[in-house]
Amino acid sequence: MALAEYRALRLNNRGGLSSTGKPPAVAGKDHRMKTVFLLMAMYDAQVIIPIEVVCADFFAPLTLPNLMRKISAGDIALPLIRMEPASQKTAKGVHIQDFANFIDARRAAAVKECEQLCGVRLT
């Protein structure tokens, strides 16, 4: 999203409605962009978040080697960036957009599960 689009979205949301006339929480993909912006604020606008930091902040019970093993095995669907592809000891991280997509996907799965268990529509 370009800066101009972001500013326009903020101006539209000041009145409590988005450009579609719906409340911001239900207006298209607004909630998905919020995840990216919150992560940008949390990590000082870093594009690549070191995997050590992601592990400590979001996967607290897992150790770094266990997290790396689960990502490599495909148990955790999180794309991992290696700065130097040929090196085993290179810095590893997660792109902020990929991480936001991962969080949004986990939220969608949780909402779907809750709706199925409770029989109430949440979105």
PDB file of C-alpha atoms in Angstrom:
ATOM      1  CA  MET A   1       0.000   0.000   0.000  1.00  0.00           C
ATOM      2  CA  ALA A   2       1.405   3.335  -1.018  1.00  0.00           C
ATOM      3  CA  LEU A   3       1.745   6.152   1.470  1.00  0.00           C
ATOM      4  CA  ALA A   4      -0.959   8.175  -0.286  1.00  0.00           C
ATOM      5  CA  GLU A   5      -3.399   5.243  -0.052  1.00  0.00           C
ATOM      6  CA  TYR A   6      -2.580   4.818   3.631  1.00  0.00           C
ATOM      7  CA  ARG A   7      -3.219   8.507   4.326  1.00  0.00           C
ATOM      8  CA  ALA A   8      -6.514   8.380   2.410  1.00  0.00           C
ATOM      9  CA  LEU A   9      -7.561   5.324   4.404  1.00  0.00           C
ATOM     10  CA  ARG A  10      -6.739   7.096   7.661  1.00  0.00           C
ATOM     11  CA  LEU A  11      -8.718  10.174   6.611  1.00  0.00           C
ATOM     12  CA  ASN A  12     -11.719   8.001   5.698  1.00  0.00           C
ATOM     13  CA  ASN A  13     -11.546   6.163   9.019  1.00  0.00           C
ATOM     14  CA  ARG A  14     -11.635   9.341  11.109  1.00  0.00           C
ATOM     15  CA  GLY A  15     -15.376   9.489  10.615  1.00  0.00           C
ATOM     16  CA  GLY A  16     -15.762   5.879  11.686  1.00  0.00           C
ATOM     17  CA  LEU A  17     -16.436   4.597   8.169  1.00  0.00           C
ATOM     18  CA  SER A  18     -14.131   3.336   5.462  1.00  0.00           C
ATOM     19  CA  SER A  19     -14.321   4.208   1.787  1.00  0.00           C
ATOM     20  CA  THR A  20     -16.861   1.377   1.360  1.00  0.00           C
ATOM     21  CA  GLY A  21     -19.194   2.906   3.966  1.00  0.00           C
ATOM     22  CA  LYS A  22     -18.726  -0.042   6.330  1.00  0.00           C
ATOM     23  CA  PRO A  23     -17.103   0.078   9.765  1.00  0.00           C
ATOM     24  CA  PRO A  24     -13.296  -0.262   9.459  1.00  0.00           C
ATOM     25  CA  ALA A  25     -13.212  -3.741  11.011  1.00  0.00           C
ATOM     26  CA  VAL A  26     -15.306  -5.220   8.197  1.00  0.00           C
ATOM     27  CA  ALA A  27     -14.154  -3.112   5.276  1.00  0.00           C
ATOM     28  CA  GLY A  28     -12.215  -5.388   2.935  1.00  0.00           C
ATOM     29  CA  LYS A  29      -8.609  -6.091   3.824  1.00  0.00           C
ATOM     30  CA  ASP A  30      -8.155  -3.243   6.332  1.00  0.00           C
ATOM     31  CA  HIS A  31      -7.561  -5.653   9.205  1.00  0.00           C
ATOM     32  CA  ARG A  32      -4.759  -7.383   7.276  1.00  0.00           C
ATOM     33  CA  MET A  33      -2.909  -4.115   6.729  1.00  0.00           C
ATOM     34  CA  LYS A  34      -3.161  -3.334  10.421  1.00  0.00           C
ATOM     35  CA  THR A  35      -1.108  -6.434  11.208  1.00  0.00           C
ATOM     36  CA  VAL A  36       1.734  -5.262   8.979  1.00  0.00           C
ATOM     37  CA  PHE A  37       1.692  -1.754  10.422  1.00  0.00           C
ATOM     38  CA  LEU A  38       1.659  -3.045  13.999  1.00  0.00           C
ATOM     39  CA  LEU A  39       4.601  -5.317  13.246  1.00  0.00           C
ATOM     40  CA  MET A  40       6.425  -2.408  11.621  1.00  0.00           C
ATOM     41  CA  ALA A  41       5.910  -0.353  14.774  1.00  0.00           C
ATOM     42  CA  MET A  42       6.925  -3.251  16.999  1.00  0.00           C
ATOM     43  CA  TYR A  43      10.151  -3.927  15.074  1.00  0.00           C
ATOM     44  CA  ASP A  44      11.120  -0.341  14.199  1.00  0.00           C
ATOM     45  CA  ALA A  45      10.210  -0.742  10.496  1.00  0.00           C
ATOM     46  CA  GLN A  46      12.699  -3.561   9.905  1.00  0.00           C
ATOM     47  CA  VAL A  47      11.867  -5.438   6.722  1.00  0.00           C
ATOM     48  CA  ILE A  48      13.540  -8.663   7.866  1.00  0.00           C
ATOM     49  CA  ILE A  49      12.958  -9.683  11.475  1.00  0.00           C
ATOM     50  CA  PRO A  50      15.709 -11.931  12.896  1.00  0.00           C
ATOM     51  CA  ILE A  51      14.394 -15.429  13.590  1.00  0.00           C
ATOM     52  CA  GLU A  52      15.788 -15.275  17.127  1.00  0.00           C
ATOM     53  CA  VAL A  53      13.554 -12.279  17.860  1.00  0.00           C
ATOM     54  CA  VAL A  54      10.496 -13.903  16.257  1.00  0.00           C
ATOM     55  CA  CYS A  55      11.110 -17.035  18.318  1.00  0.00           C
ATOM     56  CA  ALA A  56      11.396 -15.110  21.591  1.00  0.00           C
ATOM     57  CA  ASP A  57       8.398 -12.848  20.909  1.00  0.00           C
ATOM     58  CA  PHE A  58       5.875 -15.252  19.365  1.00  0.00           C
ATOM     59  CA  PHE A  59       7.017 -18.841  19.896  1.00  0.00           C
ATOM     60  CA  ALA A  60       8.123 -18.509  23.529  1.00  0.00           C
ATOM     61  CA  PRO A  61       7.806 -22.151  24.603  1.00  0.00           C
ATOM     62  CA  LEU A  62       9.924 -23.280  21.625  1.00  0.00           C
ATOM     63  CA  THR A  63      13.671 -22.990  21.561  1.00  0.00           C
ATOM     64  CA  LEU A  64      15.313 -21.606  18.445  1.00  0.00           C
ATOM     65  CA  PRO A  65      16.560 -25.040  17.236  1.00  0.00           C
ATOM     66  CA  ASN A  66      13.067 -26.524  17.706  1.00  0.00           C
ATOM     67  CA  LEU A  67      11.455 -23.641  15.814  1.00  0.00           C
ATOM     68  CA  MET A  68      13.965 -24.023  12.978  1.00  0.00           C
ATOM     69  CA  ARG A  69      13.270 -27.767  12.858  1.00  0.00           C
ATOM     70  CA  LYS A  70       9.485 -27.209  12.694  1.00  0.00           C
ATOM     71  CA  ILE A  71       9.865 -24.625   9.916  1.00  0.00           C
ATOM     72  CA  SER A  72      12.175 -26.946   7.960  1.00  0.00           C
ATOM     73  CA  ALA A  73       9.761 -29.861   8.386  1.00  0.00           C
ATOM     74  CA  GLY A  74       6.828 -27.741   7.220  1.00  0.00           C
ATOM     75  CA  ASP A  75       4.982 -27.939  10.555  1.00  0.00           C
ATOM     76  CA  ILE A  76       5.074 -24.144  10.790  1.00  0.00           C
ATOM     77  CA  ALA A  77       4.368 -22.493   7.439  1.00  0.00           C
ATOM     78  CA  LEU A  78       6.650 -19.511   7.777  1.00  0.00           C
ATOM     79  CA  PRO A  79       9.046 -18.597   4.937  1.00  0.00           C
ATOM     80  CA  LEU A  80      12.570 -18.221   6.305  1.00  0.00           C
ATOM     81  CA  ILE A  81      15.060 -15.939   4.561  1.00  0.00           C
ATOM     82  CA  ARG A  82      18.734 -16.866   4.588  1.00  0.00           C
ATOM     83  CA  MET A  83      20.963 -13.901   3.790  1.00  0.00           C
ATOM     84  CA  GLU A  84      23.624 -16.137   2.252  1.00  0.00           C
ATOM     85  CA  PRO A  85      22.010 -19.208   0.663  1.00  0.00           C
ATOM     86  CA  ALA A  86      25.192 -21.305   0.535  1.00  0.00           C
ATOM     87  CA  SER A  87      26.162 -20.801   4.193  1.00  0.00           C
ATOM     88  CA  GLN A  88      24.785 -22.804   7.133  1.00  0.00           C
ATOM     89  CA  LYS A  89      25.739 -20.092   9.649  1.00  0.00           C
ATOM     90  CA  THR A  90      24.244 -17.118   7.824  1.00  0.00           C
ATOM     91  CA  ALA A  91      21.751 -14.753   9.432  1.00  0.00           C
ATOM     92  CA  LYS A  92      18.160 -15.950   9.145  1.00  0.00           C
ATOM     93  CA  GLY A  93      15.003 -13.936   9.372  1.00  0.00           C
ATOM     94  CA  VAL A  94      11.367 -13.568   8.394  1.00  0.00           C
ATOM     95  CA  HIS A  95      10.059 -10.899   6.017  1.00  0.00           C
ATOM     96  CA  ILE A  96       7.573  -8.668   7.819  1.00  0.00           C
ATOM     97  CA  GLN A  97       4.813  -9.228   5.198  1.00  0.00           C
ATOM     98  CA  ASP A  98       5.239 -13.015   5.376  1.00  0.00           C
ATOM     99  CA  PHE A  99       5.015 -12.848   9.163  1.00  0.00           C
ATOM    100  CA  ALA A 100       1.896 -10.667   9.021  1.00  0.00           C
ATOM    101  CA  ASN A 101       0.306 -13.138   6.581  1.00  0.00           C
ATOM    102  CA  PHE A 102       1.201 -15.998   8.931  1.00  0.00           C
ATOM    103  CA  ILE A 103      -0.406 -14.220  11.895  1.00  0.00           C
ATOM    104  CA  ASP A 104      -3.524 -13.364   9.868  1.00  0.00           C
ATOM    105  CA  ALA A 105      -3.818 -16.985   8.686  1.00  0.00           C
ATOM    106  CA  ARG A 106      -3.559 -18.249  12.270  1.00  0.00           C
ATOM    107  CA  ARG A 107      -6.239 -15.751  13.308  1.00  0.00           C
ATOM    108  CA  ALA A 108      -8.537 -16.874  10.493  1.00  0.00           C
ATOM    109  CA  ALA A 109      -8.101 -20.508  11.543  1.00  0.00           C
ATOM    110  CA  ALA A 110      -8.846 -19.618  15.173  1.00  0.00           C
ATOM    111  CA  VAL A 111     -11.976 -17.654  14.213  1.00  0.00           C
ATOM    112  CA  LYS A 112     -13.208 -20.528  12.030  1.00  0.00           C
ATOM    113  CA  GLU A 113     -12.632 -23.030  14.838  1.00  0.00           C
ATOM    114  CA  CYS A 114     -14.427 -20.818  17.363  1.00  0.00           C
ATOM    115  CA  GLU A 115     -17.378 -20.346  15.021  1.00  0.00           C
ATOM    116  CA  GLN A 116     -17.643 -24.115  14.541  1.00  0.00           C
ATOM    117  CA  LEU A 117     -17.440 -24.807  18.278  1.00  0.00           C
ATOM    118  CA  CYS A 118     -19.745 -22.027  19.454  1.00  0.00           C
ATOM    119  CA  GLY A 119     -22.121 -21.889  16.504  1.00  0.00           C
ATOM    120  CA  VAL A 120     -21.814 -18.086  16.408  1.00  0.00           C
ATOM    121  CA  ARG A 121     -20.521 -16.100  13.456  1.00  0.00           C
ATOM    122  CA  LEU A 122     -17.697 -13.781  14.561  1.00  0.00           C
ATOM    123  CA  THR A 123     -16.834 -11.979  11.325  1.00  0.00           C
TER     124      THR A 123
END
